[in-house]
Amino acid sequence: MIVTLKPGSDVAAAKSRLAGLGLWIDSVERSALGEVHLVVGRASTRVESATIEGLPEVLAVSQSGNNRPRMEAQGPRVEVRAGLAIDGAEPVLMAGPCSVESESQIHRIARKVRASGARLLRGGAFKPRTSPYDFQGYGKDAATWLRSAADAEGLAVVTEVMSEADVPLISNVADMLQVGSRNMQNFALLKAVGRAGRPVLLKRSMSATVDEWLHAGEYLLVHGASGVVFCERGIRGFDPSTRNLLDLGAVALIAKVFGMPVVVDPSHAAGRRDLVIPLAKAALAAGAAGLLIEVHDEPENAKSDGAQSVMPQALLGLGFVNEVQS
Amino acid sequence: MIVTLKPGSDVAAAKSRLAGLGLWIDSVERSALGEVHLVVGRASTRVESATIEGLPEVLAVSQSGNNRPRMEAQGPRVEVRAGLAIDGAEPVLMAGPCSVESESQIHRIARKVRASGARLLRGGAFKPRTSPYDFQGYGKDAATWLRSAADAEGLAVVTEVMSEADVPLISNVADMLQVGSRNMQNFALLKAVGRAGRPVLLKRSMSATVDEWLHAGEYLLVHGASGVVFCERGIRGFDPSTRNLLDLGAVALIAKVFGMPVVVDPSHAAGRRDLVIPLAKAALAAGAAGLLIEVHDEPENAKSDGAQSVMPQALLGLGFVNEVQS
Amino acid sequence: MIVTLKPGSDVAAAKSRLAGLGLWIDSVERSALGEVHLVVGRASTRVESATIEGLPEVLAVSQSGNNRPRMEAQGPRVEVRAGLAIDGAEPVLMAGPCSVESESQIHRIARKVRASGARLLRGGAFKPRTSPYDFQGYGKDAATWLRSAADAEGLAVVTEVMSEADVPLISNVADMLQVGSRNMQNFALLKAVGRAGRPVLLKRSMSATVDEWLHAGEYLLVHGASGVVFCERGIRGFDPSTRNLLDLGAVALIAKVFGMPVVVDPSHAAGRRDLVIPLAKAALAAGAAGLLIEVHDEPENAKSDGAQSVMPQALLGLGFVNEVQS
Amino acid sequence: MIVTLKPGSDVAAAKSRLAGLGLWIDSVERSALGEVHLVVGRASTRVESATIEGLPEVLAVSQSGNNRPRMEAQGPRVEVRAGLAIDGAEPVLMAGPCSVESESQIHRIARKVRASGARLLRGGAFKPRTSPYDFQGYGKDAATWLRSAADAEGLAVVTEVMSEADVPLISNVADMLQVGSRNMQNFALLKAVGRAGRPVLLKRSMSATVDEWLHAGEYLLVHGASGVVFCERGIRGFDPSTRNLLDLGAVALIAKVFGMPVVVDPSHAAGRRDLVIPLAKAALAAGAAGLLIEVHDEPENAKSDGAQSVMPQALLGLGFVNEVQS
């Protein structure tokens, strides 16, 4: 935003008045003819341009157009299925194993996470793995087991789709389709997933700015997705102390300033079980509308991500249920 | 840590058993003679080596020595002054303006932050600024005003010392000496501050790993500091959406796993007023033992950091007091 | 790598001797029974384990297995087509416009880059763009024009494939298939591209470690690619001064230590025309086996990446030809 | 820079014309009254505002003032001592051990680096070390040995000053004072070093933007430094493959666009001996006016940085001398 001042205005007074509204000036640009333009950098809050135009020193306010019209129009609420929405009013717990490892495993864990207050069951049928020699998921079978386990417990399903070719299969079993971090800017996949017309959980790429992330959401909506929920899971950092670097500033920004739905995956951020619950609580405090947590009842035998999977009972510490149900 | 297995052991069984304890293996290293060493990477929790040595497959456990003995010995509690400690039992609020701008300003703000539950008054007498042409603080006068304002309200004082030469002056007015981010590895300053024999608030450098940060704390203790409290204020990130990238994973790690005192400065992390309170709440949820918050009653006229300073009444949302006192 | 010492050895002497070989110790781990293991961190060069075992203090050397066997086996040479290989012996120039914008444009530019010493013609038929409202490439038509322009000049073709569904089409027109940064860990695409059995130019993800990048290459080879050439194009950094952060340390490491073929795209690294040629020269000095450069003869009208496209004549400064041919 | 268009101008034509000059538009901002301002982002080259004002669509050009006037005024040449300048005309080699370890060591190495074409001798008397238990340098004695070794070989001296208190001592022995990475924003030290009135080698902080780095140079000049030479030594990255991330884009920008003197330290960037020479060559190709290289004749016994120290004869590969002198 550029605020142009009336000729002869007191620049310092104008800057102070704008700051009083929560608009902070990055630079003052002057022309040879003496025109003064203030370039607004950080804004402490959203301000209508009419308010700015009302200030005594201000001649005009210039702005660029909205380049993410559909994301801006969506608002804070995304319906996952009838009776279940992510809207920030009440946080939603999504939990389950990293990988769906067997029919009995997913049924067992589904029951436990439901008892801890989860409303969605997560679990990978197709797994993105750094090495081609690592376990790649049980695919179609796993997808079927996941659906049946969720149905048995009255849970909705969120699971990752990794290939354009798998969109029909995953659409059949999932209420919400997940696009993983490594595919956040896989535009062919975004288009294919969008065309399925479903709600999408869009994980942030390890190197994406918030702006790039929201643009990826725009791809989904343009191509037909019924809604986009953002999921922060930690970005790439320089410190090996934690697996990834959880960016709760971005979460607060999206939730509190942009008014868009955003949830947090503390499991991938932490990479270690003992930090998952503190980071989950922090995420809710920062404004997250939900949590996506990896849970396993035998993490030492998990086929993937055992180090960061919590035991089902650990979820109780989050307070989604008042006491254990079974 | 290296876990050496007994000859002929089942490696997968050993890995699973170690994982059951919360120890996750980064690599399996084998010698030509068939010895198998498991290199432990991430640990989900702290485990005694005797416990590991008791496993059936384990021959020996090897470890490197502790290279930060004084930090390890300190424990979670640091006394700021008689009757006031940072210990994680009850979070401590430190608040005040970025810069001490006048005697009346600091007295006025001291009264307001005390009413919001603050126990320490912060305020810069000497200010580190990117440009030599920016306001550099009112120096010695500001330090005197800061002390008198704190005394008038029964608050302790924390303020930054930027130069070895200023250590005596700042030691006279402050209960706790602050070392700023840009000086975290200014070893000459760490030594001088340590020799003052006082508690120190050590801010994390924008590019420091947790390990480097703890080593900087070790410098302070070796040279005589009575205690070190770590302060996370956001590290350097690639996304201009927020001023810095708040690393609450590091906070949870230091507080929950290492058992050391750590507080959070959400103001510098956010860089914008509207995200300060959500990030403050998130910090406490992650395990922070306290908060350091920039407060101004006329942020639009602040000489520095106005964009990220909250109004005094905003602190009430943090719940440090039940209702407004005055 | 773990080097276990003979009982009673002089640890300092052993460390010095290992350092003399170029092996530097990260930590010394001791067991309760007095065994000493030296964990090798950085290696200044490659050393055979037999050499280490010959040192007087050394009892045994333990190593983990090779987890990228096909990448290790490939060696430094990849054949693009008969008579054209990327092998580091003589650098190979790949040049052309960001996007193929018309049949005449690509023919015109092909002629010019050939005259500057290019052996491959680059040009995007399908373009990955941050916003869904930006130009997405002319698709199949562009691919056809690209091939005919290359043929007219005797050039080989490298172009990006963005979707699993486009692999057959791109395989028909390209000698070498390019996988873009944003798809480096799009494992479905890596598998589909690998199955085409062709040489692949694998760009580094903005947030990938070298290790993750090489693993992505392993996916391609496991699934059938005839060869993998790595392409560094800048990673995500915190400084907006340049578009990306060119990591020539990684290039030197892959080329000089790992002995694998790696080329550099200075255009995306710089993001601005005036830095492209200096960075191109730096890349060759660091060991790059080739360059991938964006060229346009009317950059002010380019549909994408005009700011970082150099004029064809600028390539002459790289010395691929002794004088202008036409 | 903001370019305001004449009412009714063709915005696309204006953007193309500006791009033709090398100015690329980040955003188009419009007021309610229809004024159009183009905000210039990346510039492919420097353009005078008179040139822009001459374009048919342009009404006015607005710019912010120069906030680093002394750095801008310095120009590309800094004199180290009579007869020795860093000016980019001919690269200057600075070499020597990480630490000055004994009188004989520094004399021996000084002779060897002189024979390889070095004009300045480097060597640490005071060493910044992450741990307080690591070797901290031999201090004043080392400084004296360094000077005498340099004098014996006709070399100039560059060495680091870590403390305000040491500025007089180091000024006595060094021709050029070095400010280390960890002190780049230690403003008390910058002021003290500036007051010495000498040329300064200013290393970049691991997390500094180019803009912050140039501002630190401005501090030095404002306080009296006779000249500032920037030294890139690698910034903090996420990949442990190399010790730091060498940013040659920043080097090319400072050298080629800003016209300021910048040298490169490939030793700290690489962290491993085998990559130092390739990165040194790359630095010169990118536009560096000199190199700062760690050299040791017994790196396996070096008290610090042995892994990244090259043998003296390795310098010959850089071509600073035609053949070995002795």
Coordinates of N, CA and C in Angstrom, one line a residue, chain D residues 57-190:
Chain D
E57 N 5.3 7.2 -20.9 CA 4.2 6.9 -19.9 C 4.5 7.5 -18.5
V58 N 5.7 8.0 -18.3 CA 6.0 8.2 -16.9 C 5.8 9.7 -16.5
L59 N 5.1 9.8 -15.4 CA 4.8 11.2 -14.8 C 5.9 11.6 -13.8
A60 N 6.3 10.7 -12.9 CA 7.3 11.0 -11.9 C 7.9 9.8 -11.4
V61 N 9.1 9.9 -10.9 CA 9.8 8.8 -10.2 C 10.1 9.3 -8.8
S62 N 9.8 8.4 -7.8 CA 10.0 8.8 -6.4 C 11.0 7.7 -5.8
Q63 N 11.9 8.3 -5.0 CA 12.9 7.4 -4.4 C 13.1 7.7 -3.0
S64 N 13.6 6.8 -2.2 CA 14.0 7.1 -0.8 C 15.4 7.5 -0.8
G65 N 15.8 8.2 0.2 CA 17.2 8.7 0.3 C 18.2 7.6 0.5
N66 N 19.4 7.9 0.4 CA 20.5 7.0 0.6 C 20.7 6.9 2.1
N67 N 20.5 5.7 2.7 CA 20.7 5.6 4.1 C 22.1 5.0 4.5
R68 N 23.0 4.9 3.6 CA 24.4 4.4 3.9 C 25.3 5.3 3.1
P69 N 25.3 6.6 3.3 CA 26.0 7.6 2.5 C 27.5 7.3 2.5
R70 N 28.1 7.0 3.6 CA 29.5 6.8 3.6 C 30.0 5.5 2.9
M71 N 29.2 4.5 3.0 CA 29.6 3.2 2.3 C 29.5 3.5 0.7
E72 N 28.4 4.2 0.3 CA 28.2 4.5 -1.1 C 29.4 5.4 -1.6
A73 N 29.9 6.3 -0.7 CA 30.9 7.2 -1.2 C 32.3 6.5 -1.2
Q74 N 32.5 5.4 -0.5 CA 33.8 4.8 -0.4 C 34.4 4.4 -1.7
G75 N 33.6 3.8 -2.6 CA 34.1 3.3 -3.8 C 34.8 1.9 -3.6
P76 N 35.3 1.3 -4.7 CA 35.8 0.0 -4.7 C 37.2 -0.3 -4.1
R77 N 37.9 0.8 -3.8 CA 39.3 0.7 -3.4 C 39.5 1.0 -1.9
V78 N 40.2 0.1 -1.2 CA 40.6 0.3 0.2 C 42.1 0.0 0.2
E79 N 42.8 1.0 0.8 CA 44.3 0.8 0.9 C 44.6 0.1 2.2
V80 N 45.3 -0.9 2.2 CA 45.7 -1.7 3.4 C 46.9 -1.0 4.0
R81 N 47.9 -0.7 3.2 CA 49.1 0.1 3.6 C 49.7 0.6 2.4
A82 N 50.7 1.5 2.5 CA 51.3 2.0 1.3 C 51.7 0.9 0.4
G83 N 51.3 1.0 -0.9 CA 51.7 0.0 -1.9 C 50.8 -1.2 -1.9
L84 N 49.8 -1.3 -1.1 CA 49.0 -2.5 -1.1 C 47.5 -2.1 -0.9
A85 N 46.7 -2.3 -2.0 CA 45.3 -1.9 -1.9 C 44.5 -3.1 -2.3
I86 N 43.3 -3.2 -1.8 CA 42.3 -4.1 -2.3 C 41.3 -3.3 -3.2
D87 N 41.3 -3.6 -4.4 CA 40.6 -2.7 -5.4 C 39.9 -3.5 -6.5
G88 N 40.1 -4.8 -6.5 CA 39.5 -5.6 -7.6 C 40.3 -5.6 -8.8
A89 N 41.2 -4.8 -9.0 CA 42.0 -4.8 -10.2 C 42.8 -6.1 -10.3
E90 N 43.4 -6.5 -9.2 CA 44.1 -7.7 -9.2 C 43.8 -8.4 -7.9
P91 N 43.4 -9.6 -7.8 CA 43.0 -10.2 -6.6 C 44.1 -10.3 -5.6
V92 N 43.8 -10.2 -4.3 CA 44.8 -10.2 -3.3 C 44.6 -11.4 -2.4
L93 N 45.7 -12.1 -2.2 CA 45.7 -13.3 -1.4 C 46.1 -13.0 0.1
M94 N 45.2 -13.4 1.0 CA 45.5 -13.3 2.4 C 45.5 -14.7 3.0
A95 N 46.6 -15.2 3.6 CA 46.6 -16.6 4.0 C 47.4 -16.7 5.3
G96 N 47.2 -17.8 6.0 CA 47.9 -18.1 7.2 C 47.1 -19.0 8.1
P97 N 47.6 -19.4 9.2 CA 47.0 -20.4 10.1 C 45.7 -19.8 10.7
C98 N 44.8 -20.7 11.1 CA 43.7 -20.2 11.9 C 44.2 -19.5 13.2
S99 N 45.0 -20.2 14.0 CA 45.6 -19.7 15.2 C 47.1 -19.5 15.0
V100 N 47.6 -18.5 15.6 CA 49.1 -18.4 15.8 C 49.5 -19.3 17.0
E101 N 50.2 -20.3 16.7 CA 50.5 -21.3 17.7 C 51.8 -21.3 18.3
S102 N 52.8 -20.7 17.6 CA 54.1 -20.5 18.2 C 54.9 -19.5 17.3
E103 N 56.0 -19.0 17.8 CA 56.8 -18.1 16.9 C 57.3 -18.8 15.7
S104 N 57.8 -20.0 15.9 CA 58.4 -20.7 14.8 C 57.3 -21.1 13.7
Q105 N 56.1 -21.5 14.3 CA 55.0 -21.9 13.3 C 54.7 -20.8 12.4
I106 N 54.5 -19.6 13.0 CA 54.0 -18.5 12.2 C 55.1 -18.0 11.2
H107 N 56.3 -18.0 11.6 CA 57.4 -17.7 10.7 C 57.5 -18.6 9.5
R108 N 57.4 -19.9 9.9 CA 57.5 -21.0 8.8 C 56.4 -20.8 7.8
I109 N 55.1 -20.6 8.3 CA 54.0 -20.6 7.4 C 54.0 -19.2 6.7
A110 N 54.5 -18.2 7.3 CA 54.5 -16.9 6.6 C 55.4 -17.0 5.4
R111 N 56.5 -17.7 5.5 CA 57.5 -17.8 4.4 C 56.8 -18.6 3.3
K112 N 56.0 -19.6 3.7 CA 55.4 -20.5 2.6 C 54.3 -19.7 1.9
V113 N 53.5 -19.0 2.6 CA 52.3 -18.3 2.0 C 52.8 -17.2 1.1
R114 N 53.9 -16.5 1.5 CA 54.5 -15.5 0.7 C 55.0 -16.1 -0.6
A115 N 55.5 -17.3 -0.5 CA 56.0 -17.9 -1.8 C 54.8 -18.3 -2.7
S116 N 53.7 -18.4 -2.1 CA 52.5 -18.8 -3.0 C 51.8 -17.5 -3.5
G117 N 52.3 -16.4 -3.2 CA 51.7 -15.2 -3.7 C 50.9 -14.3 -2.7
A118 N 50.9 -14.7 -1.4 CA 50.1 -14.0 -0.5 C 50.7 -12.6 -0.3
R119 N 49.9 -11.6 -0.1 CA 50.3 -10.3 0.3 C 50.0 -9.9 1.7
L120 N 49.1 -10.6 2.3 CA 48.8 -10.4 3.7 C 48.9 -11.7 4.5
L121 N 49.3 -11.6 5.7 CA 49.4 -12.8 6.6 C 48.2 -12.7 7.6
R122 N 47.5 -13.8 7.6 CA 46.4 -13.9 8.6 C 46.8 -14.8 9.7
G123 N 46.2 -14.8 10.9 CA 46.5 -15.7 12.0 C 45.8 -15.1 13.2
G124 N 45.2 -16.0 14.0 CA 44.4 -15.5 15.2 C 45.2 -15.4 16.4
A125 N 45.2 -14.3 17.1 CA 45.8 -14.2 18.4 C 44.8 -14.4 19.5
F126 N 43.6 -13.9 19.2 CA 42.4 -14.1 20.1 C 41.4 -14.9 19.2
K127 N 40.9 -16.0 19.7 CA 40.0 -16.9 18.9 C 38.6 -17.0 19.5
P128 N 37.6 -16.7 18.7 CA 36.2 -16.9 19.2 C 35.9 -18.4 19.1
R129 N 35.6 -19.0 20.2 CA 35.3 -20.4 20.2 C 34.0 -20.7 20.8
T130 N 33.2 -21.6 20.3 CA 31.9 -21.9 20.8 C 31.9 -22.4 22.2
S131 N 32.9 -23.1 22.6 CA 33.0 -23.6 24.0 C 34.0 -22.9 24.8
P132 N 33.7 -22.6 26.1 CA 34.8 -21.9 26.9 C 35.9 -22.8 27.2
Y133 N 35.8 -24.1 26.9 CA 36.9 -25.0 27.3 C 37.8 -25.2 26.1
D134 N 37.5 -24.6 24.9 CA 38.4 -24.8 23.8 C 39.5 -23.7 23.8
F135 N 40.5 -24.0 23.1 CA 41.7 -23.1 23.0 C 41.3 -21.7 22.6
Q136 N 41.7 -20.7 23.3 CA 41.2 -19.3 23.1 C 42.3 -18.4 22.4
G137 N 43.4 -19.0 22.0 CA 44.4 -18.2 21.4 C 45.5 -17.8 22.4
Y138 N 46.7 -17.4 21.9 CA 47.8 -17.1 22.7 C 47.9 -15.6 23.0
G139 N 46.9 -14.8 22.5 CA 46.8 -13.4 22.9 C 47.9 -12.5 22.4
K140 N 48.4 -11.7 23.4 CA 49.3 -10.7 23.1 C 50.6 -11.3 22.5
D141 N 51.1 -12.4 23.0 CA 52.3 -13.0 22.5 C 52.1 -13.4 21.0
A142 N 51.0 -14.0 20.7 CA 50.7 -14.4 19.4 C 50.7 -13.2 18.4
A143 N 50.1 -12.1 18.9 CA 50.1 -10.9 18.1 C 51.5 -10.4 17.7
T144 N 52.4 -10.4 18.7 CA 53.8 -10.0 18.5 C 54.5 -10.9 17.5
W145 N 54.3 -12.2 17.6 CA 54.9 -13.2 16.7 C 54.4 -13.0 15.3
L146 N 53.1 -12.7 15.2 CA 52.5 -12.5 13.9 C 53.1 -11.3 13.1
R147 N 53.3 -10.2 13.9 CA 53.8 -9.0 13.3 C 55.3 -9.3 12.8
S148 N 56.1 -10.0 13.7 CA 57.5 -10.2 13.3 C 57.6 -11.1 12.1
A149 N 56.7 -12.1 12.1 CA 56.7 -13.1 10.9 C 56.4 -12.4 9.6
A150 N 55.4 -11.5 9.7 CA 54.9 -10.8 8.5 C 56.1 -9.8 8.1
D151 N 56.7 -9.2 9.0 CA 57.8 -8.2 8.6 C 58.9 -9.0 8.0
A152 N 59.2 -10.1 8.5 CA 60.3 -10.9 7.9 C 60.1 -11.2 6.5
E153 N 58.8 -11.3 6.1 CA 58.5 -11.7 4.7 C 57.9 -10.6 3.9
G154 N 57.9 -9.4 4.5 CA 57.3 -8.3 3.7 C 55.8 -8.4 3.5
L155 N 55.2 -9.0 4.4 CA 53.7 -9.1 4.3 C 53.0 -8.1 5.2
A156 N 51.8 -7.8 4.8 CA 50.9 -7.0 5.7 C 50.2 -8.0 6.6
V157 N 49.6 -7.5 7.7 CA 48.9 -8.3 8.7 C 47.5 -8.0 8.8
V158 N 46.6 -9.0 8.8 CA 45.2 -8.9 9.1 C 44.9 -9.9 10.2
T159 N 44.3 -9.4 11.3 CA 44.0 -10.3 12.4 C 42.8 -9.7 13.2
E160 N 42.1 -10.7 13.8 CA 40.8 -10.3 14.4 C 40.9 -9.6 15.8
V161 N 40.1 -8.7 16.0 CA 40.0 -8.0 17.3 C 38.6 -8.4 17.9
M162 N 38.6 -9.0 19.1 CA 37.4 -9.5 19.7 C 36.8 -8.7 20.8
S163 N 37.6 -7.8 21.3 CA 37.2 -7.0 22.5 C 37.5 -5.5 22.3
E164 N 36.6 -4.7 22.7 CA 36.9 -3.2 22.7 C 38.3 -2.9 23.4
A165 N 38.6 -3.7 24.4 CA 39.8 -3.4 25.2 C 41.1 -3.8 24.4
D166 N 40.9 -4.6 23.4 CA 42.1 -5.1 22.6 C 42.3 -4.2 21.4
V167 N 41.5 -3.2 21.1 CA 41.7 -2.4 19.9 C 43.1 -1.8 19.8
P168 N 43.6 -1.2 20.9 CA 44.9 -0.6 20.8 C 46.0 -1.6 20.5
L169 N 46.0 -2.7 21.2 CA 47.0 -3.8 21.0 C 46.9 -4.3 19.5
I170 N 45.8 -4.6 19.0 CA 45.7 -5.1 17.6 C 46.0 -4.0 16.6
S171 N 45.7 -2.8 16.9 CA 46.0 -1.7 16.0 C 47.5 -1.5 15.9
N172 N 48.2 -1.9 17.0 CA 49.7 -1.8 16.9 C 50.3 -2.8 16.0
V173 N 49.7 -4.0 15.9 CA 50.4 -5.1 15.1 C 49.7 -5.3 13.8
A174 N 48.5 -4.9 13.5 CA 47.8 -5.2 12.3 C 47.7 -4.0 11.3
D175 N 47.8 -4.3 10.1 CA 47.6 -3.3 9.1 C 46.1 -3.1 8.8
M176 N 45.4 -4.2 8.9 CA 43.9 -4.3 8.7 C 43.3 -5.0 9.9
L177 N 42.3 -4.4 10.5 CA 41.7 -5.1 11.7 C 40.5 -5.9 11.2
Q178 N 40.4 -7.1 11.7 CA 39.3 -7.9 11.3 C 38.2 -8.0 12.4
V179 N 36.9 -7.8 12.0 CA 35.8 -8.0 12.8 C 35.2 -9.3 12.4
G180 N 35.0 -10.2 13.4 CA 34.5 -11.5 13.0 C 33.0 -11.6 12.9
S181 N 32.6 -12.7 12.3 CA 31.2 -12.9 12.0 C 30.3 -12.7 13.2
R182 N 30.7 -13.3 14.3 CA 29.9 -13.2 15.5 C 29.8 -11.8 16.1
N183 N 30.7 -10.9 15.7 CA 30.7 -9.6 16.1 C 30.2 -8.6 15.1
M184 N 29.6 -9.0 14.0 CA 29.3 -8.1 12.9 C 28.3 -7.0 13.4
Q185 N 27.4 -7.4 14.3 CA 26.5 -6.4 14.9 C 26.8 -6.2 16.4
N186 N 28.0 -6.3 16.8 CA 28.5 -5.9 18.1 C 28.8 -4.4 18.0
F187 N 27.8 -3.6 18.2 CA 28.0 -2.2 17.8 C 29.0 -1.5 18.7
A188 N 29.2 -1.9 19.9 CA 30.2 -1.3 20.8 C 31.6 -1.6 20.1
L189 N 31.8 -2.8 19.6 CA 33.1 -3.1 19.0 C 33.3 -2.3 17.7
L190 N 32.2 -2.2 16.9 CA 32.3 -1.5 15.6 C 32.7 -0.1 15.9

